[in-house]
Amino acid sequence: MAKRADARRNSDAVLEAAAAAFVAAGVEAPVRDIAARAGVGVGTVYRHFPTRADLVVAVYLHQIEACAEAGERLLTEGPTPFAALARWIDLFVDFLVTKHGLAAALRGDDPQFESLHSLFLERLLPVCTRLLAAARESGEIRTEIGPFALMFGVGNLCAGAGVPDYDARTLVSTLVAGLRA
Amino acid sequence: MAKRADARRNSDAVLEAAAAAFVAAGVEAPVRDIAARAGVGVGTVYRHFPTRADLVVAVYLHQIEACAEAGERLLTEGPTPFAALARWIDLFVDFLVTKHGLAAALRGDDPQFESLHSLFLERLLPVCTRLLAAARESGEIRTEIGPFALMFGVGNLCAGAGVPDYDARTLVSTLVAGLRA
DNA sequence: TCGACAAATGGAACCATGTTCCGTATCGTA
DNA sequence: TACGATACGGAACATGGTTCCATTTGTCGA
């Protein structure tokens, strides 16, 4: 059976409200605030998005997809596999640093963000794995860092973006530079 | 006027309980738990340590001091300033990864941890600054990363230590390797 | 030794936030 | 229109930080 019209309307309203709240207050914005913005009760938010991660996923799904697809493309376009990897990581960093608190949320200790974690793992990790493997095969990289650790590390470096005197991009560039032995 | 004897006794008990709680549940251990471990009321905890950061600082002060002093020493002992920097960062990482949640707490967005932040800045940042400057003068480093960003980045990489397939030490080593141009 | 007073205590109470639950309202269909 | 399924809202509960003050307890001078 199709969803009821009011259900879809509310679902959309919550999504929009969440997107706005995330921009204003980060991905940890209080559920009550999101509900209030959407003009619904908290129960309705939970009905449509059982966990916060579901909301985050819904809000950023398109951008995550785009990032994943860009990876495939860069590999064929780039001058070398390592260059492709570096560019792809730049895209990944751009995505993370513009989402207040997202990088911090990716640190896995909170079961709350399980499905977000899953999405990153399922969609982005394979891309990173291919790029990294290609760069390794071409002999441009000599390090034992695996794709997961690399993504996790880059994500960590992006946490706390916004602090004065701290530029996540420069740090990530340095890390990537360190991948060449 | 000197502190009353019972006050000192309770202060010590809280400190000890906090140290145990931090090991068991990380530096975000509930205040109530710490109070219960110490056999005092929560009010007593707050009396002696107004913020959580004060507790953390008190518990780890010795180790932070030791790390700072090691920096001075390494500079005179090391074969090169860059080697000294690398070794010192190893010490710093060892300190952080063995303290569940400490690295995460260092990300500055929580005003709760202000005094912890201050201590790191006051005690460790000068050490890092000297080591980095020495390495730069000796021509071993060519990057625009400042001492604060470096420490912050290393701290970030240490957050989430304990996750399978993620080794903070390897990532930090790679980052440090990237400092050489 | 003892009384008085300041210091210290404990935990109830308050706030903020996440989460659940169910009586009520609404939609879609027969 | 009437009825059953669906969805809604927000009160209520859980957790954890923080404040406050009536009560207890050291300490010191007499």
Short mmCIF file of C-alpha atoms (C1' of nucleotides) in Angstrom, two decimals:
data_model
loop_
_atom_site.label_atom_id
_atom_site.label_comp_id
_atom_site.label_asym_id
_atom_site.label_seq_id
_atom_site.Cartn_x
_atom_site.Cartn_y
_atom_site.Cartn_z
CA MET A 1 0.00 0.00 0.00
CA ALA A 2 1.23 3.50 -0.85
CA LYS A 3 2.03 5.96 1.89
CA ARG A 4 -0.71 8.30 2.89
CA ALA A 5 -0.45 11.79 1.47
CA ASP A 6 -0.09 13.48 4.84
CA ALA A 7 2.63 11.05 5.76
CA ARG A 8 4.64 11.95 2.69
CA ARG A 9 4.09 15.63 3.26
CA ASN A 10 5.30 15.40 6.84
CA SER A 11 8.23 13.26 5.87
CA ASP A 12 9.33 15.88 3.38
CA ALA A 13 8.80 18.67 5.88
CA VAL A 14 10.96 16.89 8.44
CA LEU A 15 13.66 16.30 5.88
CA GLU A 16 13.72 19.95 4.92
CA ALA A 17 13.67 21.05 8.54
CA ALA A 18 16.50 18.68 9.37
CA ALA A 19 18.60 20.00 6.51
CA ALA A 20 18.11 23.53 7.79
CA ALA A 21 18.77 22.54 11.39
CA PHE A 22 21.98 20.73 10.41
CA VAL A 23 23.27 23.84 8.71
CA ALA A 24 22.34 26.01 11.66
CA ALA A 25 23.31 23.78 14.56
CA GLY A 26 25.23 20.82 13.15
CA VAL A 27 24.14 17.23 12.76
CA GLU A 28 23.54 17.00 16.50
CA ALA A 29 20.67 19.46 16.39
CA PRO A 30 18.04 18.54 19.02
CA VAL A 31 15.18 16.41 17.75
CA ARG A 32 12.69 18.81 19.31
CA ASP A 33 14.12 21.67 17.28
CA ILE A 34 13.80 19.73 14.07
CA ALA A 35 10.23 18.77 14.92
CA ALA A 36 9.37 22.36 15.76
CA ARG A 37 10.89 23.63 12.50
CA ALA A 38 8.85 21.10 10.59
CA GLY A 39 5.72 21.94 12.54
CA VAL A 40 5.23 18.36 13.70
CA GLY A 41 5.55 16.45 16.96
CA VAL A 42 8.68 14.54 17.92
CA GLY A 43 6.78 11.30 17.50
CA THR A 44 6.38 12.06 13.83
CA VAL A 45 10.09 12.62 13.39
CA TYR A 46 10.81 9.26 14.97
CA ARG A 47 8.15 7.57 12.90
CA HIS A 48 9.78 8.59 9.65
CA PHE A 49 13.40 8.49 10.76
CA PRO A 50 13.89 6.05 13.64
CA THR A 51 17.45 7.14 14.29
CA ARG A 52 19.33 10.37 13.77
CA ALA A 53 21.57 8.61 11.31
CA ASP A 54 18.57 7.90 9.09
CA LEU A 55 17.92 11.62 8.94
CA VAL A 56 21.53 12.42 8.20
CA VAL A 57 21.64 9.77 5.53
CA ALA A 58 18.46 11.07 3.92
CA VAL A 59 19.75 14.64 3.92
CA TYR A 60 23.16 13.87 2.46
CA LEU A 61 22.45 10.83 0.33
CA HIS A 62 22.74 12.67 -2.96
CA GLN A 63 26.10 14.16 -2.11
CA ILE A 64 27.46 10.86 -0.93
CA GLU A 65 26.33 9.24 -4.15
CA ALA A 66 27.95 12.00 -6.16
CA CYS A 67 31.19 11.53 -4.29
CA ALA A 68 31.14 7.81 -4.93
CA GLU A 69 30.50 8.28 -8.64
CA ALA A 70 33.23 10.87 -8.93
CA GLY A 71 35.67 8.28 -7.67
CA GLU A 72 34.97 5.92 -10.53
CA ARG A 73 35.35 8.77 -12.99
CA LEU A 74 38.56 10.21 -11.57
CA LEU A 75 40.28 6.88 -11.87
CA THR A 76 39.83 6.84 -15.64
CA GLU A 77 40.50 10.55 -16.09
CA GLY A 78 43.41 11.22 -13.78
CA PRO A 79 46.98 11.38 -15.04
CA THR A 80 47.96 8.72 -12.51
CA PRO A 81 46.06 6.59 -9.99
CA PHE A 82 47.71 8.46 -7.16
CA ALA A 83 46.54 11.78 -8.57
CA ALA A 84 43.04 10.34 -8.83
CA LEU A 85 43.18 9.23 -5.21
CA ALA A 86 44.39 12.65 -4.10
CA ARG A 87 41.62 14.41 -6.01
CA TRP A 88 38.99 12.07 -4.71
CA ILE A 89 40.11 12.65 -1.15
CA ASP A 90 39.86 16.38 -1.81
CA LEU A 91 36.24 15.88 -2.79
CA PHE A 92 35.63 13.81 0.29
CA VAL A 93 37.18 16.48 2.48
CA ASP A 94 35.17 19.22 0.82
CA PHE A 95 32.04 17.28 1.56
CA LEU A 96 32.93 16.72 5.20
CA VAL A 97 34.22 20.13 6.20
CA THR A 98 31.10 21.85 4.95
CA LYS A 99 28.88 19.67 7.15
CA HIS A 100 29.19 20.92 10.66
CA GLY A 101 29.77 18.01 13.00
CA LEU A 102 29.43 15.28 10.39
CA ALA A 103 33.03 14.22 10.59
CA ALA A 104 32.82 14.03 14.36
CA ALA A 105 29.69 11.92 14.09
CA LEU A 106 31.50 9.44 11.87
CA ARG A 107 33.78 8.38 14.66
CA GLY A 108 32.04 5.15 15.32
CA ASP A 109 31.63 4.97 19.07
CA ASP A 110 28.01 6.13 19.02
CA PRO A 111 25.56 3.33 18.11
CA GLN A 112 23.21 6.15 17.22
CA PHE A 113 25.05 6.68 13.94
CA GLU A 114 25.22 3.06 12.91
CA SER A 115 23.33 3.40 9.64
CA LEU A 116 25.37 6.45 8.65
CA HIS A 117 28.48 4.46 9.26
CA SER A 118 27.07 1.64 7.17
CA LEU A 119 26.35 3.90 4.25
CA PHE A 120 29.85 5.31 4.21
CA LEU A 121 31.26 1.84 4.43
CA GLU A 122 29.05 0.40 1.72
CA ARG A 123 29.15 3.23 -0.73
CA LEU A 124 32.45 5.02 -0.26
CA LEU A 125 34.80 2.38 1.08
CA PRO A 126 34.80 0.31 -2.13
CA VAL A 127 35.66 3.43 -4.08
CA CYS A 128 38.52 4.22 -1.77
CA THR A 129 39.66 0.63 -1.94
CA ARG A 130 39.85 0.68 -5.73
CA LEU A 131 41.67 4.00 -5.87
CA LEU A 132 44.13 2.94 -3.22
CA ALA A 133 44.76 -0.43 -4.84
CA ALA A 134 45.32 1.23 -8.21
CA ALA A 135 47.77 3.70 -6.72
CA ARG A 136 49.58 0.87 -4.99
CA GLU A 137 49.82 -1.21 -8.13
CA SER A 138 51.24 1.69 -10.05
CA GLY A 139 54.00 1.83 -7.45
CA GLU A 140 53.22 5.35 -6.32
CA ILE A 141 52.44 4.33 -2.77
CA ARG A 142 54.42 2.31 -0.31
CA THR A 143 52.61 2.09 3.00
CA GLU A 144 50.61 -0.44 4.89
CA ILE A 145 47.63 1.84 5.46
CA GLY A 146 44.39 0.20 4.41
CA PRO A 147 41.43 1.94 2.76
CA PHE A 148 39.34 1.95 5.88
CA ALA A 149 42.07 3.44 8.03
CA LEU A 150 42.74 6.05 5.38
CA MET A 151 39.12 7.16 5.17
CA PHE A 152 38.74 7.07 8.91
CA GLY A 153 41.90 9.10 9.36
CA VAL A 154 40.85 11.69 6.80
CA GLY A 155 37.47 11.89 8.49
CA ASN A 156 39.13 12.44 11.82
CA LEU A 157 41.29 15.21 10.44
CA CYS A 158 38.16 16.91 9.21
CA ALA A 159 36.59 16.86 12.65
CA GLY A 160 36.94 20.19 14.34
CA ALA A 161 37.08 22.06 11.08
CA GLY A 162 36.13 25.61 11.85
CA VAL A 163 38.67 26.06 14.62
CA PRO A 164 40.87 29.09 13.95
CA ASP A 165 44.42 28.24 12.89
CA TYR A 166 43.31 24.76 11.88
CA ASP A 167 42.92 23.93 8.23
CA ALA A 168 41.80 20.37 7.68
CA ARG A 169 42.63 20.50 3.98
CA THR A 170 46.29 21.24 4.58
CA LEU A 171 46.59 18.46 7.11
CA VAL A 172 44.92 15.97 4.81
CA SER A 173 47.21 17.03 1.97
CA THR A 174 50.16 16.39 4.20
CA LEU A 175 48.82 12.99 5.16
CA VAL A 176 48.32 12.08 1.52
CA ALA A 177 51.82 13.30 0.73
CA GLY A 178 53.03 10.95 3.42
CA LEU A 179 51.53 8.00 1.58
CA ARG A 180 54.35 8.17 -0.92
CA ALA A 181 57.21 6.49 0.77
CA MET B 1 43.76 29.26 55.78
CA ALA B 2 44.71 25.69 54.99
CA LYS B 3 42.10 23.31 53.65
CA ARG B 4 40.24 21.30 56.19
CA ALA B 5 41.39 17.72 56.60
CA ASP B 6 38.13 16.19 55.43
CA ALA B 7 38.15 18.39 52.37
CA ARG B 8 41.56 17.15 51.36
CA ARG B 9 40.58 13.58 52.02
CA ASN B 10 37.49 13.88 49.86
CA SER B 11 39.38 15.68 47.15
CA ASP B 12 41.86 12.82 47.00
CA ALA B 13 39.10 10.25 47.02
CA VAL B 14 37.36 11.96 44.10
CA LEU B 15 40.60 12.15 42.19
CA GLU B 16 41.25 8.48 42.66
CA ALA B 17 37.68 7.57 41.77
CA ALA B 18 37.85 9.74 38.65
CA ALA B 19 41.06 8.07 37.52
CA ALA B 20 39.42 4.68 37.91
CA ALA B 21 36.24 5.81 36.19
CA PHE B 22 38.20 7.27 33.27
CA VAL B 23 39.94 3.97 32.73
CA ALA B 24 36.68 2.06 32.94
CA ALA B 25 34.36 4.36 31.03
CA GLY B 26 36.48 7.06 29.38
CA VAL B 27 36.84 10.70 30.29
CA GLU B 28 33.10 11.21 29.81
CA ALA B 29 32.23 9.00 32.75
CA PRO B 30 29.06 10.29 34.48
CA VAL B 31 29.65 12.59 37.42
CA ARG B 32 27.26 10.54 39.50
CA ASP B 33 29.36 7.44 38.92
CA ILE B 34 32.52 9.21 39.99
CA ALA B 35 30.79 10.52 43.09
CA ALA B 36 29.47 7.08 43.94
CA ARG B 37 32.89 5.49 43.49
CA ALA B 38 34.37 8.07 45.80
CA GLY B 39 31.57 7.63 48.31
CA VAL B 40 30.62 11.31 48.21
CA GLY B 41 27.74 13.37 46.87
CA VAL B 42 27.85 15.03 43.48
CA GLY B 43 27.98 18.41 45.18
CA THR B 44 31.34 17.47 46.64
CA VAL B 45 32.72 16.56 43.26
CA TYR B 46 31.66 19.94 41.89
CA ARG B 47 33.08 21.74 44.91
CA HIS B 48 36.56 20.40 44.30
CA PHE B 49 36.46 20.22 40.52
CA PRO B 50 34.03 22.75 39.08
CA THR B 51 34.30 21.38 35.56
CA ARG B 52 35.06 17.98 34.14
CA ALA B 53 38.17 19.39 32.57
CA ASP B 54 39.52 20.24 36.02
CA LEU B 55 39.20 16.59 36.93
CA VAL B 56 40.83 15.44 33.74
CA VAL B 57 43.64 17.92 34.21
CA ALA B 58 44.20 16.82 37.78
CA VAL B 59 44.27 13.16 36.81
CA TYR B 60 46.67 13.54 33.89
CA LEU B 61 48.75 16.51 34.98
CA HIS B 62 51.84 14.46 35.75
CA GLN B 63 51.83 12.74 32.40
CA ILE B 64 51.34 15.98 30.54
CA GLU B 65 54.24 17.49 32.44
CA ALA B 66 56.40 14.50 31.65
CA CYS B 67 55.54 14.82 27.98
CA ALA B 68 56.44 18.49 27.97
CA GLU B 69 59.77 17.86 29.66
CA ALA B 70 60.59 15.03 27.30
CA GLY B 71 60.27 17.49 24.45
CA GLU B 72 63.01 19.72 25.79
CA ARG B 73 65.25 16.73 26.29
CA LEU B 74 64.67 15.11 22.91
CA LEU B 75 65.72 18.27 21.15
CA THR B 76 69.19 18.15 22.66
CA GLU B 77 69.53 14.38 22.37
CA GLY B 78 68.05 13.59 18.98
CA PRO B 79 70.24 13.08 15.92
CA THR B 80 68.31 15.79 14.12
CA PRO B 81 65.55 18.21 15.08
CA PHE B 82 63.14 16.36 12.81
CA ALA B 83 63.89 13.08 14.53
CA ALA B 84 63.28 14.78 17.86
CA LEU B 85 59.95 16.08 16.63
CA ALA B 86 58.94 12.65 15.37
CA ARG B 87 59.86 11.01 18.66
CA TRP B 88 58.06 13.62 20.67
CA ILE B 89 54.93 13.16 18.63
CA ASP B 90 55.21 9.44 19.28
CA LEU B 91 55.16 10.17 22.99
CA PHE B 92 52.21 12.45 22.58
CA VAL B 93 50.33 9.79 20.63
CA ASP B 94 51.15 7.13 23.20
CA PHE B 95 49.72 9.37 25.86
CA LEU B 96 46.52 10.05 23.95
CA VAL B 97 45.68 6.60 22.65
CA THR B 98 45.89 5.07 26.10
CA LYS B 99 43.33 7.53 27.48
CA HIS B 100 39.95 6.45 26.27
CA GLY B 101 38.10 9.45 24.89
CA LEU B 102 40.71 12.03 25.77
CA ALA B 103 41.60 12.82 22.18
CA ALA B 104 37.95 13.25 21.30
CA ALA B 105 37.52 15.58 24.24
CA LEU B 106 40.32 17.77 22.96
CA ARG B 107 38.34 18.78 19.94
CA GLY B 108 37.51 22.20 21.21
CA ASP B 109 33.82 22.61 20.54
CA ASP B 110 32.76 21.75 24.07
CA PRO B 111 33.16 24.69 26.51
CA GLN B 112 33.14 22.03 29.17
CA PHE B 113 36.75 21.18 28.39
CA GLU B 114 38.07 24.70 28.27
CA SER B 115 40.65 24.34 31.04
CA LEU B 116 41.92 21.08 29.55
CA HIS B 117 42.36 22.85 26.28
CA SER B 118 44.18 25.65 28.05
CA LEU B 119 46.60 23.28 29.71
CA PHE B 120 47.51 21.61 26.45
CA LEU B 121 47.97 24.97 24.84
CA GLU B 122 50.05 26.41 27.64
CA ARG B 123 52.20 23.43 28.41
CA LEU B 124 52.54 21.41 25.23
CA LEU B 125 52.12 23.93 22.45
CA PRO B 126 55.36 25.80 23.25
CA VAL B 127 57.23 22.51 23.17
CA CYS B 128 55.75 21.62 19.81
CA THR B 129 56.52 25.11 18.55
CA ARG B 130 60.18 24.82 19.45
CA LEU B 131 60.57 21.36 17.94
CA LEU B 132 58.82 22.38 14.76
CA ALA B 133 60.81 25.58 14.44
CA ALA B 134 64.07 23.70 14.94
CA ALA B 135 63.11 21.13 12.33
CA ARG B 136 62.19 23.89 9.93
CA GLU B 137 65.43 25.78 10.47
CA SER B 138 67.43 22.66 9.84
CA GLY B 139 65.71 22.44 6.47
CA GLU B 140 64.13 19.06 7.11
CA ILE B 141 60.58 20.35 6.78
CA ARG B 142 58.86 22.29 4.06
CA THR B 143 55.22 22.86 4.84
CA GLU B 144 53.10 25.67 6.09
CA ILE B 145 51.54 23.70 8.92
CA GLY B 146 51.77 25.53 12.22
CA PRO B 147 52.41 23.94 15.61
CA PHE B 148 48.82 24.28 16.73
CA ALA B 149 47.42 22.69 13.60
CA LEU B 150 49.94 19.89 13.86
CA MET B 151 49.04 19.07 17.45
CA PHE B 152 45.36 19.38 16.75
CA GLY B 153 45.65 17.15 13.73
CA VAL B 154 47.60 14.51 15.62
CA GLY B 155 45.04 14.68 18.38
CA ASN B 156 42.26 14.18 15.87
CA LEU B 157 43.97 11.17 14.36
CA CYS B 158 44.16 9.65 17.82
CA ALA B 159 40.43 10.04 18.34
CA GLY B 160 38.66 6.80 17.72
CA ALA B 161 41.67 4.73 18.62
CA GLY B 162 40.38 1.32 19.53
CA VAL B 163 38.40 0.85 16.33
CA PRO B 164 39.40 -2.38 14.58
CA ASP B 165 41.49 -1.88 11.43
CA TYR B 166 42.41 1.61 12.58
CA ASP B 167 45.86 2.26 13.94
CA ALA B 168 46.36 5.85 14.97
CA ARG B 169 50.12 5.43 15.23
CA THR B 170 50.51 4.43 11.59
CA LEU B 171 48.39 7.33 10.43
CA VAL B 172 50.33 9.81 12.54
CA SER B 173 53.60 8.41 11.22
CA THR B 174 52.33 8.95 7.71
CA LEU B 175 51.31 12.49 8.53
CA VAL B 176 54.71 13.22 9.98
CA ALA B 177 56.34 11.68 6.92
CA GLY B 178 54.31 14.09 4.85
CA LEU B 179 55.87 17.04 6.64
CA ARG B 180 59.04 16.50 4.66
CA ALA B 181 58.39 18.06 1.34
"C1'" DT C 1 37.29 20.58 77.27
"C1'" DC C 2 33.87 22.96 74.90
"C1'" DG C 3 31.19 26.21 72.24
"C1'" DA C 4 30.77 28.81 68.10
"C1'" DC C 5 31.48 29.57 63.48
"C1'" DA C 6 33.07 28.87 58.95
"C1'" DA C 7 33.84 25.20 55.80
"C1'" DA C 8 32.26 21.26 53.66
"C1'" DT C 9 28.80 17.90 52.62
"C1'" DG C 10 25.05 15.32 50.27
"C1'" DG C 11 21.48 14.69 47.54
"C1'" DA C 12 17.09 16.54 46.20
"C1'" DA C 13 15.65 19.36 42.57
"C1'" DC C 14 16.08 21.51 38.12
"C1'" DC C 15 17.30 21.66 33.20
"C1'" DA C 16 18.22 19.75 28.68
"C1'" DT C 17 17.91 16.07 25.53
"C1'" DG C 18 16.77 11.43 23.68
"C1'" DT C 19 13.09 8.04 23.37
"C1'" DT C 20 8.65 5.61 23.94
"C1'" DC C 21 3.80 5.14 23.96
"C1'" DC C 22 -0.97 5.62 23.28
"C1'" DG C 23 -5.37 8.38 22.93
"C1'" DT C 24 -6.87 11.07 19.21
"C1'" DA C 25 -7.22 12.91 14.52
"C1'" DT C 26 -7.01 12.12 9.75
"C1'" DC C 27 -6.95 9.81 5.32
"C1'" DG C 28 -8.69 6.79 1.79
"C1'" DT C 29 -11.99 3.70 0.43
"C1'" DA C 30 -16.31 1.08 0.08
"C1'" DT D 1 -21.02 8.94 4.50
"C1'" DA D 2 -19.02 5.56 7.56
"C1'" DC D 3 -15.39 2.82 8.90
"C1'" DG D 4 -10.83 0.81 9.53
"C1'" DA D 5 -6.08 1.58 8.96
"C1'" DT D 6 -2.65 4.91 9.23
"C1'" DA D 7 -0.40 8.71 11.17
"C1'" DC D 8 -0.06 12.33 14.55
"C1'" DG D 9 1.26 14.87 18.74
"C1'" DG D 10 3.02 15.58 22.84
"C1'" DA D 11 2.95 13.91 27.59
"C1'" DA D 12 5.80 10.94 30.13
"C1'" DC D 13 9.95 8.53 31.16
"C1'" DA D 14 15.22 7.90 31.16
"C1'" DT D 15 19.73 9.80 31.48
"C1'" DG D 16 23.16 12.97 32.61
"C1'" DG D 17 24.82 17.75 33.85
"C1'" DT D 18 24.37 21.42 37.28
"C1'" DT D 19 22.73 24.20 41.26
"C1'" DC D 20 21.45 25.07 45.87
"C1'" DC D 21 20.88 25.03 50.68
"C1'" DA D 22 19.66 22.72 55.20
"C1'" DT D 23 22.55 19.99 57.80
"C1'" DT D 24 26.86 18.15 59.45
"C1'" DT D 25 31.59 18.50 60.80
"C1'" DG D 26 36.30 20.29 61.48
"C1'" DT D 27 38.96 23.77 63.76
"C1'" DC D 28 40.31 27.10 66.97
"C1'" DG D 29 40.08 30.33 70.67
"C1'" DA D 30 38.60 30.73 75.40
#
